[in-house]
Coordinates of C-alpha atoms in Angstrom, one line a residue:
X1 CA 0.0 0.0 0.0
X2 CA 1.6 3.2 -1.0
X3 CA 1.4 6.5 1.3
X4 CA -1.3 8.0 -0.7
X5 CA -3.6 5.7 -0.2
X6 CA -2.9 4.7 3.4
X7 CA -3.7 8.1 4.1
X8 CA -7.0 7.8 2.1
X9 CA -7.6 4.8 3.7
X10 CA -7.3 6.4 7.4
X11 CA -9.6 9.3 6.1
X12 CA -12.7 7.1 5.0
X13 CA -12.4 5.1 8.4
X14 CA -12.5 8.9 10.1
X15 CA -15.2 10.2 8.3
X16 CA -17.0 6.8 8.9
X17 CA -16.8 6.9 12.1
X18 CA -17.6 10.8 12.2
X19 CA -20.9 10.3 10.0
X20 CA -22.4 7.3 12.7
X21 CA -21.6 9.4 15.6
X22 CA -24.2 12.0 14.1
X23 CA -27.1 10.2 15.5
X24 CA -25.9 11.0 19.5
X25 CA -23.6 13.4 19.5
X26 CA -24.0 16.3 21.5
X27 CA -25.0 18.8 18.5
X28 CA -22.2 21.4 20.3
X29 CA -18.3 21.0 20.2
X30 CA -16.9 19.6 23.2
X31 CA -13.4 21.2 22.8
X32 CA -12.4 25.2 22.6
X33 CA -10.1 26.6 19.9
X34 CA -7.2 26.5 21.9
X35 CA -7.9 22.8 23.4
X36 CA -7.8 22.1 19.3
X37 CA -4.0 24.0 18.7
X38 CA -2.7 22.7 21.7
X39 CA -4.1 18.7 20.5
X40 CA -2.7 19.6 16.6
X41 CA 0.5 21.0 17.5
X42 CA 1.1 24.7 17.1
X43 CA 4.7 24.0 16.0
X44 CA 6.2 23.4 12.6
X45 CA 7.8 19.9 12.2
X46 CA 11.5 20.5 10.7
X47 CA 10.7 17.5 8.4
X48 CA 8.6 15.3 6.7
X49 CA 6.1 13.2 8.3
X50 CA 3.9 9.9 7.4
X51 CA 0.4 11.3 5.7
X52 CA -1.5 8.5 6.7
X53 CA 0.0 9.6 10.7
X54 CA -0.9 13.5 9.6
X55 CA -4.6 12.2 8.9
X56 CA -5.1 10.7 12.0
X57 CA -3.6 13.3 14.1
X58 CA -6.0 16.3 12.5
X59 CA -9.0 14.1 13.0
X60 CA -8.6 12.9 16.0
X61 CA -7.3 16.7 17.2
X62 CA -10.3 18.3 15.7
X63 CA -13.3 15.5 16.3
X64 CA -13.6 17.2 19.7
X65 CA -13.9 21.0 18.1
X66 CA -16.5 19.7 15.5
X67 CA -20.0 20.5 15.5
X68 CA -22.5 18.5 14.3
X69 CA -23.7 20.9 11.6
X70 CA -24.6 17.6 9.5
X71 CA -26.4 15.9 11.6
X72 CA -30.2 16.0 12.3
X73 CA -30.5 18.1 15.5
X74 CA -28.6 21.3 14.1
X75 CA -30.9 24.1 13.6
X76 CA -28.8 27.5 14.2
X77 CA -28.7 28.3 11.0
X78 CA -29.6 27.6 7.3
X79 CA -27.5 25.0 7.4
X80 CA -28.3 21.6 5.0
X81 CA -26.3 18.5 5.7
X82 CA -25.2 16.2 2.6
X83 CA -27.3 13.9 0.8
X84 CA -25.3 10.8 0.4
X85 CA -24.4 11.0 -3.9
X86 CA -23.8 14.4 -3.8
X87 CA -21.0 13.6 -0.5
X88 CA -19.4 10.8 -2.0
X89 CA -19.4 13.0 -5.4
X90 CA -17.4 15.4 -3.8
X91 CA -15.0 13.2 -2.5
X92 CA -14.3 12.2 -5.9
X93 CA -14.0 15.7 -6.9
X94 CA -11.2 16.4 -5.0
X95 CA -9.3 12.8 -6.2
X96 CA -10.0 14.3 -9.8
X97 CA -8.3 17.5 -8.7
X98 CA -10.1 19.4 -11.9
X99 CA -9.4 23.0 -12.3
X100 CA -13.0 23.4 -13.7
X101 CA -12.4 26.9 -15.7
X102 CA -12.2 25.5 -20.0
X103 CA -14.1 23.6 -21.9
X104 CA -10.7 22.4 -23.1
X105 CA -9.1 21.6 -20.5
X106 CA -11.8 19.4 -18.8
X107 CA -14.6 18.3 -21.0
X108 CA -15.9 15.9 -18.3
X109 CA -16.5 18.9 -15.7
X110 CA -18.1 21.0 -18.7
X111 CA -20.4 18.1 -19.1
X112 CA -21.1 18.3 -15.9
X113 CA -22.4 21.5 -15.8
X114 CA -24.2 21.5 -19.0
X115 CA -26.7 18.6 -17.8
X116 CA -27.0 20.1 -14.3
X117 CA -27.4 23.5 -15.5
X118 CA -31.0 22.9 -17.3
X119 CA -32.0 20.4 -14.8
X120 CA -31.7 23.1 -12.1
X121 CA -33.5 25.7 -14.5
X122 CA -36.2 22.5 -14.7
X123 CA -36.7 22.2 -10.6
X124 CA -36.8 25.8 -9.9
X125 CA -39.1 26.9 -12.7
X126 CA -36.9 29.4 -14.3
X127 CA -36.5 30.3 -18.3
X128 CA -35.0 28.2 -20.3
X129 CA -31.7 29.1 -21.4
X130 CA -30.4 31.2 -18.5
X131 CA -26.8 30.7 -17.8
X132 CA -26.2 28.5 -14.3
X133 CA -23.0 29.4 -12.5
X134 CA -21.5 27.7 -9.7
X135 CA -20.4 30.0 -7.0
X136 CA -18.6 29.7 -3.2
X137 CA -21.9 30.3 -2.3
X138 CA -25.4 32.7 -1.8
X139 CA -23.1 35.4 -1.2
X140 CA -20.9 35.1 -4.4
X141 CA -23.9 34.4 -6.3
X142 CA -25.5 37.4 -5.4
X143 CA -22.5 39.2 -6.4
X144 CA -22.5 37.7 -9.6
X145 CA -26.1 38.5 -10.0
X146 CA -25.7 42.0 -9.2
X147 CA -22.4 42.5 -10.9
X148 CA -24.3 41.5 -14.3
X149 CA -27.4 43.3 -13.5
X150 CA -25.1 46.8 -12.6
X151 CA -23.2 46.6 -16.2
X152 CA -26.4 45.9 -17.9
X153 CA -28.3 49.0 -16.7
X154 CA -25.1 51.2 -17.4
X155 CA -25.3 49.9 -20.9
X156 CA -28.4 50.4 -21.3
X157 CA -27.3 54.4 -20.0
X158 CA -24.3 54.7 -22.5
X159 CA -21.5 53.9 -20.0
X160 CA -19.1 50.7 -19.8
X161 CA -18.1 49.6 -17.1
X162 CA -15.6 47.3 -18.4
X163 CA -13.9 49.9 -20.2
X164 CA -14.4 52.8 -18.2
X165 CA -15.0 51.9 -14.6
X166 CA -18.1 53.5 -12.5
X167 CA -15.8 56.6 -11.8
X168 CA -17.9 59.4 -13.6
X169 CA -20.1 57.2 -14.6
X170 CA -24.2 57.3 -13.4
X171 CA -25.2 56.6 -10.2
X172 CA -27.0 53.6 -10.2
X173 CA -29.9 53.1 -7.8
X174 CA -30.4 50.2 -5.7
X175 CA -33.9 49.3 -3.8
X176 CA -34.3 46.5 -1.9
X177 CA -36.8 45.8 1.0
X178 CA -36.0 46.8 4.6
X179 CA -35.3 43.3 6.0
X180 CA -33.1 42.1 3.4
X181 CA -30.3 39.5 4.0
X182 CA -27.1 40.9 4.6
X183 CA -25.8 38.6 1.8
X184 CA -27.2 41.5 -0.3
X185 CA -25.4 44.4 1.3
X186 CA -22.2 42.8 1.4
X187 CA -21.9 42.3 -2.4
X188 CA -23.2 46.1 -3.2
X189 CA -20.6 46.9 -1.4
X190 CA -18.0 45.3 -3.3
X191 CA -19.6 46.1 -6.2
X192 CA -19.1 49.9 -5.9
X193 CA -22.7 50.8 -5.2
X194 CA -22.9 51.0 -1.4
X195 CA -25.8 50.7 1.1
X196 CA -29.4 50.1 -0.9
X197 CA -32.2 52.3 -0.1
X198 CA -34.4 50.7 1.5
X199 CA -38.4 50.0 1.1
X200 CA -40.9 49.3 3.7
X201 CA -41.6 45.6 4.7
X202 CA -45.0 43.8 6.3
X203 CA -44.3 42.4 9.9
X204 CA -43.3 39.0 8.2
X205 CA -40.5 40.9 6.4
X206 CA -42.6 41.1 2.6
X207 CA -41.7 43.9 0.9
X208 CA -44.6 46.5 0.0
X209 CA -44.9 46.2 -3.8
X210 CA -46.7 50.1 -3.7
X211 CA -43.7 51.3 -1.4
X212 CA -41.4 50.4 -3.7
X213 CA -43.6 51.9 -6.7
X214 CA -43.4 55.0 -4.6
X215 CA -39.6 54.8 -4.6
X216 CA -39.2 54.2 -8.1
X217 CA -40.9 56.8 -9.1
X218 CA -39.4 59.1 -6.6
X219 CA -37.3 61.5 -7.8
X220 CA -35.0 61.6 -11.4
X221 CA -35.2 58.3 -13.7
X222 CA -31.8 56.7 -12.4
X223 CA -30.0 53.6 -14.1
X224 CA -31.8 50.8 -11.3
X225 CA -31.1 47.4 -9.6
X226 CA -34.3 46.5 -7.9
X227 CA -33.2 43.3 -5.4
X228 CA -36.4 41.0 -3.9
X229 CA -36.1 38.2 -1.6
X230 CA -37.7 34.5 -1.9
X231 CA -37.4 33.5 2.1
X232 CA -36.9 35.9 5.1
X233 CA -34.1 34.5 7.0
X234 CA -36.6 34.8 10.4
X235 CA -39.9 34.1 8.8
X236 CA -39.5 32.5 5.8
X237 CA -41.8 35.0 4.1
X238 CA -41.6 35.2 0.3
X239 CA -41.8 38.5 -1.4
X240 CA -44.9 39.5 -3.6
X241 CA -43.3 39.1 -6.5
X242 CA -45.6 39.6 -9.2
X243 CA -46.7 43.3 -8.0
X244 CA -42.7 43.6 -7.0
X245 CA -41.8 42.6 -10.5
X246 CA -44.5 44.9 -11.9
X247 CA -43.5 47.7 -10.5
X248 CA -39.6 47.0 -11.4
X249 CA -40.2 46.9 -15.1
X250 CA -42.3 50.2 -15.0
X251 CA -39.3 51.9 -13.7
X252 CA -37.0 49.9 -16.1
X253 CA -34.9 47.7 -13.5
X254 CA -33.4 44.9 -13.3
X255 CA -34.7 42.8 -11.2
X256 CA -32.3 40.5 -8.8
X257 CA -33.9 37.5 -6.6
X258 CA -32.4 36.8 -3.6
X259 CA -33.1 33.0 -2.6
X260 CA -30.5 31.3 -1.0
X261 CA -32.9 29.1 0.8
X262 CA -36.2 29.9 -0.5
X263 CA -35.7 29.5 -4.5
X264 CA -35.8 25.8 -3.2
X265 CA -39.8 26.2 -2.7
X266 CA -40.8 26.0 -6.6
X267 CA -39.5 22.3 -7.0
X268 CA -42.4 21.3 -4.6
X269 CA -46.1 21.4 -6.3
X270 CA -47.3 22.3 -2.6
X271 CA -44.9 24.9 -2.0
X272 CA -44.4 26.4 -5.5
X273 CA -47.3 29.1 -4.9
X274 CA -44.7 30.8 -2.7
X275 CA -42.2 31.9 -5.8
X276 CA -45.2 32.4 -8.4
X277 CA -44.3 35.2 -10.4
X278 CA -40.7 34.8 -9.1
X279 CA -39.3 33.4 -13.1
X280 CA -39.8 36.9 -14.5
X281 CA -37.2 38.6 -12.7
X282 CA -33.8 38.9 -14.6
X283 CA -31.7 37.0 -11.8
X284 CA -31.4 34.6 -9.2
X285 CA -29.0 34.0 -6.6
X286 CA -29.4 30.8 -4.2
X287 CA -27.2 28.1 -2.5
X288 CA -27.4 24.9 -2.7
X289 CA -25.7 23.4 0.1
X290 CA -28.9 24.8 2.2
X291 CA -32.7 23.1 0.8
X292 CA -30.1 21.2 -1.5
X293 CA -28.1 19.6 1.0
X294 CA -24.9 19.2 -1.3
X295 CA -21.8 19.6 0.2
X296 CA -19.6 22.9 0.9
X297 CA -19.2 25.5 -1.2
X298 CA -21.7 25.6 -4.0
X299 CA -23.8 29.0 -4.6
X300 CA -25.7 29.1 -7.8
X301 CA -25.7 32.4 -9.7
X302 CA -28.7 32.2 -12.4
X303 CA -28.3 35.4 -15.1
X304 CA -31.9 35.1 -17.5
X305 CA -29.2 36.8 -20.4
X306 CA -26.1 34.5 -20.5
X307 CA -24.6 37.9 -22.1
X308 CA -25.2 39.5 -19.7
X309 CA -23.0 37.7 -17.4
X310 CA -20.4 37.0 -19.7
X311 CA -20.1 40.7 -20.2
X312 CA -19.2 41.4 -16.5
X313 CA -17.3 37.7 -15.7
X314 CA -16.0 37.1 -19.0
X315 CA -11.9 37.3 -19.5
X316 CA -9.4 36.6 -22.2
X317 CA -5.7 35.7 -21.7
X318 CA -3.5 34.6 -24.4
X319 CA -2.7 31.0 -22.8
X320 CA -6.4 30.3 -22.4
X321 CA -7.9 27.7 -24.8
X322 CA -11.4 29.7 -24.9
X323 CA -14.6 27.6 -26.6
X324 CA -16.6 29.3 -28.8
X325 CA -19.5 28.1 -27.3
X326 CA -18.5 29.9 -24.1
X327 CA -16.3 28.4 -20.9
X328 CA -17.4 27.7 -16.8
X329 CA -15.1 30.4 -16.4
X330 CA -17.5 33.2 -18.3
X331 CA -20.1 32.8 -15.9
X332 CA -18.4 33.3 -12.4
X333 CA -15.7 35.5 -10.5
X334 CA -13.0 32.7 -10.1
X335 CA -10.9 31.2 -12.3
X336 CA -9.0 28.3 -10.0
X337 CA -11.8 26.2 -8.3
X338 CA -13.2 22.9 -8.3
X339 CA -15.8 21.2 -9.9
X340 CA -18.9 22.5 -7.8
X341 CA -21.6 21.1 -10.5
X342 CA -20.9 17.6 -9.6
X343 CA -22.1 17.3 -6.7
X344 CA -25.3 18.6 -7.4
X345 CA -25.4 16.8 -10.3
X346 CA -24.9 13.5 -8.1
X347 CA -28.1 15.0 -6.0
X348 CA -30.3 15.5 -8.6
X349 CA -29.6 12.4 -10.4
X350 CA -29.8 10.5 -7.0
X351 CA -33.4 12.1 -5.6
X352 CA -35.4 13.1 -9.5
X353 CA -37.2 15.7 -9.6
X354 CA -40.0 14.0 -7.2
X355 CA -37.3 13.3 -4.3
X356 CA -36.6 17.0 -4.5
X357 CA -40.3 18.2 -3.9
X358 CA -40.3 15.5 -1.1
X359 CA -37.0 16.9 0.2
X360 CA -38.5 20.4 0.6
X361 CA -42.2 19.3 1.5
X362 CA -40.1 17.2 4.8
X363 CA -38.1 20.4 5.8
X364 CA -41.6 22.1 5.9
X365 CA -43.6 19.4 7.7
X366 CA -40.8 19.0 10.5
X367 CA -41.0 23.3 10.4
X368 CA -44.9 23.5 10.9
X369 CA -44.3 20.4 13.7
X370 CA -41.9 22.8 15.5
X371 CA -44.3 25.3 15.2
X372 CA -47.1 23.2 17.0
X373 CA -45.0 22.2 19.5
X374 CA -43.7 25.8 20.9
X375 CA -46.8 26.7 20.6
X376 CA -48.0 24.4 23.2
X377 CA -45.6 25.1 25.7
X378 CA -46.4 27.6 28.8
X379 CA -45.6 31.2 28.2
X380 CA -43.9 30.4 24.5
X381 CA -45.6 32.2 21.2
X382 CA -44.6 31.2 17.2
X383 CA -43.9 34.9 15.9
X384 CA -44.0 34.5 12.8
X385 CA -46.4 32.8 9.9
X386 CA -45.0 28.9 9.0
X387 CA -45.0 29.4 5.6
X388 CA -41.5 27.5 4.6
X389 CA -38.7 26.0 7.0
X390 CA -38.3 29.2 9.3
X391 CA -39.9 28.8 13.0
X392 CA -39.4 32.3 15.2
X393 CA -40.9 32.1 19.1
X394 CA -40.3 33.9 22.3
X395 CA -41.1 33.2 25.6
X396 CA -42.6 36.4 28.6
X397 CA -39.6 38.6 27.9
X398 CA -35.9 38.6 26.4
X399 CA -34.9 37.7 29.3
X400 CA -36.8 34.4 29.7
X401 CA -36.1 33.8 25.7
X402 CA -32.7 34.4 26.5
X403 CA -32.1 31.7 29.4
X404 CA -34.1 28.9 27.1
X405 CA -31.3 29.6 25.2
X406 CA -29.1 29.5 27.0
X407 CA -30.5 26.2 28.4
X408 CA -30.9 24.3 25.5
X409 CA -26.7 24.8 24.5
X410 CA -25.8 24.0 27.8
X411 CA -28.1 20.8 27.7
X412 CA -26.6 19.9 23.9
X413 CA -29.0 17.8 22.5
X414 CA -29.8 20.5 19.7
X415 CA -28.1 23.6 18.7
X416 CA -30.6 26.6 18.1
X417 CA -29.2 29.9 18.4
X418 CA -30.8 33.1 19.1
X419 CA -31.6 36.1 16.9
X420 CA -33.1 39.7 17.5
X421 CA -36.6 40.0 15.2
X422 CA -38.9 42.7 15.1
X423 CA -37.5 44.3 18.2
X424 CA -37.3 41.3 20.4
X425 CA -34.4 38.7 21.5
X426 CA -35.9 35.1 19.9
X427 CA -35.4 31.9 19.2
X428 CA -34.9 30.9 15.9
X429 CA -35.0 27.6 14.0
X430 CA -34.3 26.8 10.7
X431 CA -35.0 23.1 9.2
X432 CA -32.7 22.5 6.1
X433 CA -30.8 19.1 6.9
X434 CA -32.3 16.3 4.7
X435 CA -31.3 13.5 7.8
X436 CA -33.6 15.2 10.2
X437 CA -36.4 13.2 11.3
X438 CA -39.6 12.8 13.4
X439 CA -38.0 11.5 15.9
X440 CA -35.3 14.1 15.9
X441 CA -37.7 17.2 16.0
X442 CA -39.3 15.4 18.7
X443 CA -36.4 15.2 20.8
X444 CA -35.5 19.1 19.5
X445 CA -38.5 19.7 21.3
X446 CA -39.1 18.1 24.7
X447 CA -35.0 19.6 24.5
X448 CA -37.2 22.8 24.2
X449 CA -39.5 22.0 27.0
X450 CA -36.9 20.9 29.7
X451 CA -35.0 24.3 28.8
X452 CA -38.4 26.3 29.5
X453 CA -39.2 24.7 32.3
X454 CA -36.2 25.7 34.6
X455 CA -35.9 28.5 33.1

């Protein structure tokens, strides 16, 4: 056995062993940062070591430090776990090792994305034709998104931002509802076009459609960006999108769609009602690692106008073998990463197109189950309308909220964090793991109960 795959060898029996402790773990690390260095070694060997050794020392050094964001009892965040093709397909992505940028240079990972790319358009119910990038995630996406949508409505003003930059250029407007994810500030920001203005929301965080007619009309007709949102990151409430949309084309704006969980809701017949009207925006940004549940790091940047994007990702270089037909590299901000579109591709394949609508309808069902049960227990309200995976409650005060909390990571069985909504401290949980089960939520919950009761 040579050293390479000794140390593969020692990796699958790790991550075996990882994956089966899932079921009981405490949901919280056991071990600090520091307990972590001090177990790996802060120092630099002065010389080589065994890699199949090296393995075993990082996992067994970090299996205390881990969380168990994978496993069925995490709920902090929108976090999915791995459905099992698209994990092993990204184990086989990294022994591939494909820099997935040129047609040329791997056909197979090209391939790849040219199936998976229609078969996403298929599940979320958007044109035909759009171009499908794969992204670090909803955060990248969006930039992408909004990178394409910026250029496009400086074209459509005379200026080119490839050429010229957005020094003297327009000032392009940005309007996006009040309680819009901070995934969205973060890449106007990068993008040169600073905070959005923002429109008013309902009290489950829906933007008014006739606010933001108000504000487009407001003032002198501006080069516009327009961003809506499919899933509140405390509610789950989906944006009126075909008023929103209406009132976006009126004013001549492109119009961006923020769904890094909630895009997922239009692959299920009983959910798809949420995102009606949502296919006539001009972009889409969402993540599929969250309703998904495909591995680390795969955002999905969806442009209707594949020139569009290729205007504003687009490169040449004299040592690239660029296809006529276009490249992955023309629709995304990197050039060096790996082949994202597999494992998605593995998930698809592995669940069809009616495992995906029973995916999502399951994440709901255990959401609304959460739901009932807070509900029931003394003192506890469900803030916000059930609609998709998102549960917000509070107990008397934010004080009491605040020592459930605290209760329920001290106790370990489940990890779900806190948040401040609508001016109060709450308790937020979000279902997006594809392992959770019945039996899981119940436990989640009489974890719930034990926490109220002392505190």
């Amino acid at each position: 056995m040579d050293a390479r795959e000794a140390a593969l060898r020692q990796a699958y029996g790790h991550a075996l062993g990882w994956l089966a402790s899932l079921a009981d773990r405490r949901v919280p690390a056991r071990a600090s940062v520091e307990e972590v260095v001090r177990a790996l070694g802060p120092e630099l060997p002065d010389g080589p070591g065994d890699p199949a050794a090296v393995v075993d020392l990082l996992a067994s050094a970090c299996e205390p430090g881990l969380t168990a964001f994978p496993g069925g009892r995490f709920y902090g965040f929108v976090i999915g776990g791995t459905e099992p093709a698209a994990l092993a397909a990204d184990w086989l992505v990294s022994a591939w090792d494909q820099n997935c940028v040129l047609r040329a240079a791997s056909p197979a990972y090209a391939a790849v994305e040219e199936v998976a790319g229609p078969w996403l358009l298929d599940i979320l119910g958007l044109p035909d034709g759009s171009s499908v990038g794969f992204t670090t995630g909803a955060t990248t996406a969006n930039f992408t998104c909004l990178a394409a949508g910026r250029d496009a409505v400086l074209r459509k003003a005379g200026w080119d931002t490839a050429r010229a930059g957005l020094a003297g250029g327009p000032a392009v407007r940005v309007l996006a509802g009040e309680q819009r994810h901070m995934a969205v500030d973060l890449p106007l920001r990068h993008l040169g076009l600073g905070e959005p203005q923002l429109v008013p929301a309902d009290a489950q965080g829906r933007i008014d459609p006739d606010a933001l007619a108000r504000a487009l009309a407001d003032g002198q007709p501006a080069p516009t960006l327009v961003v809506l949102q499919a899933g509140e990151i405390h509610s789950g409430a989906f944006d009126p999108f075909p008023a929103a949309v209406r009132a976006a084309r009126e004013a001549d704006a492109w119009v961006h769609v923020d769904g890094a969980f909630g895009l997922w809701a239009a692959a299920s017949p009983a959910h798809a009602h949420l995102t009606a009207g949502c296919a006539a925006a001009d972009s889409w940004a969402t993540d599929a690692h969250k309703t998904l549940n495909v591995p680390y790091d795969c955002g999905l940047a969806i442009v209707r106008d594949p020139s569009a994007v290729r205007a504003s990702m687009g490169l040449h270089g004299d040592y690239l073998i660029l296809h006529e037909q276009g490249d992955p590299s023309d629709k995304v901000p990197e050039l060096s990463r790996r082949g994202r579109a597999v494992p998605v591709w593995a998930a698809l394949r592995s669940l069809g197109r009616s495992g995906v609508a029973d995916l999502v309808d399951r994440l709901c069902r255990h959401a609304c189950a959460f739901a009932e049960g807070i509900a029931a227990i003394d003192g506890a309200t469900v803030l916000n309308d059930v609609v998709f995976t998102q549960v917000c409650a509070a107990f008397e005060d934010d004080e009491r909220t605040e020592r459930v909390l605290t209760r329920l990571m001290d106790d370990g069985t489940v990890w779900i964090s806190g948040s401040q909504w609508r001016g109060r401290r709450v308790m937020r949980i979000s279902v997006s793991n594809w392992s959770t089960t019945d039996e899981d939520v119940e436990r989640a919950l009489a974890a719930i109960r034990r926490a109220a009761r002392t505190a």
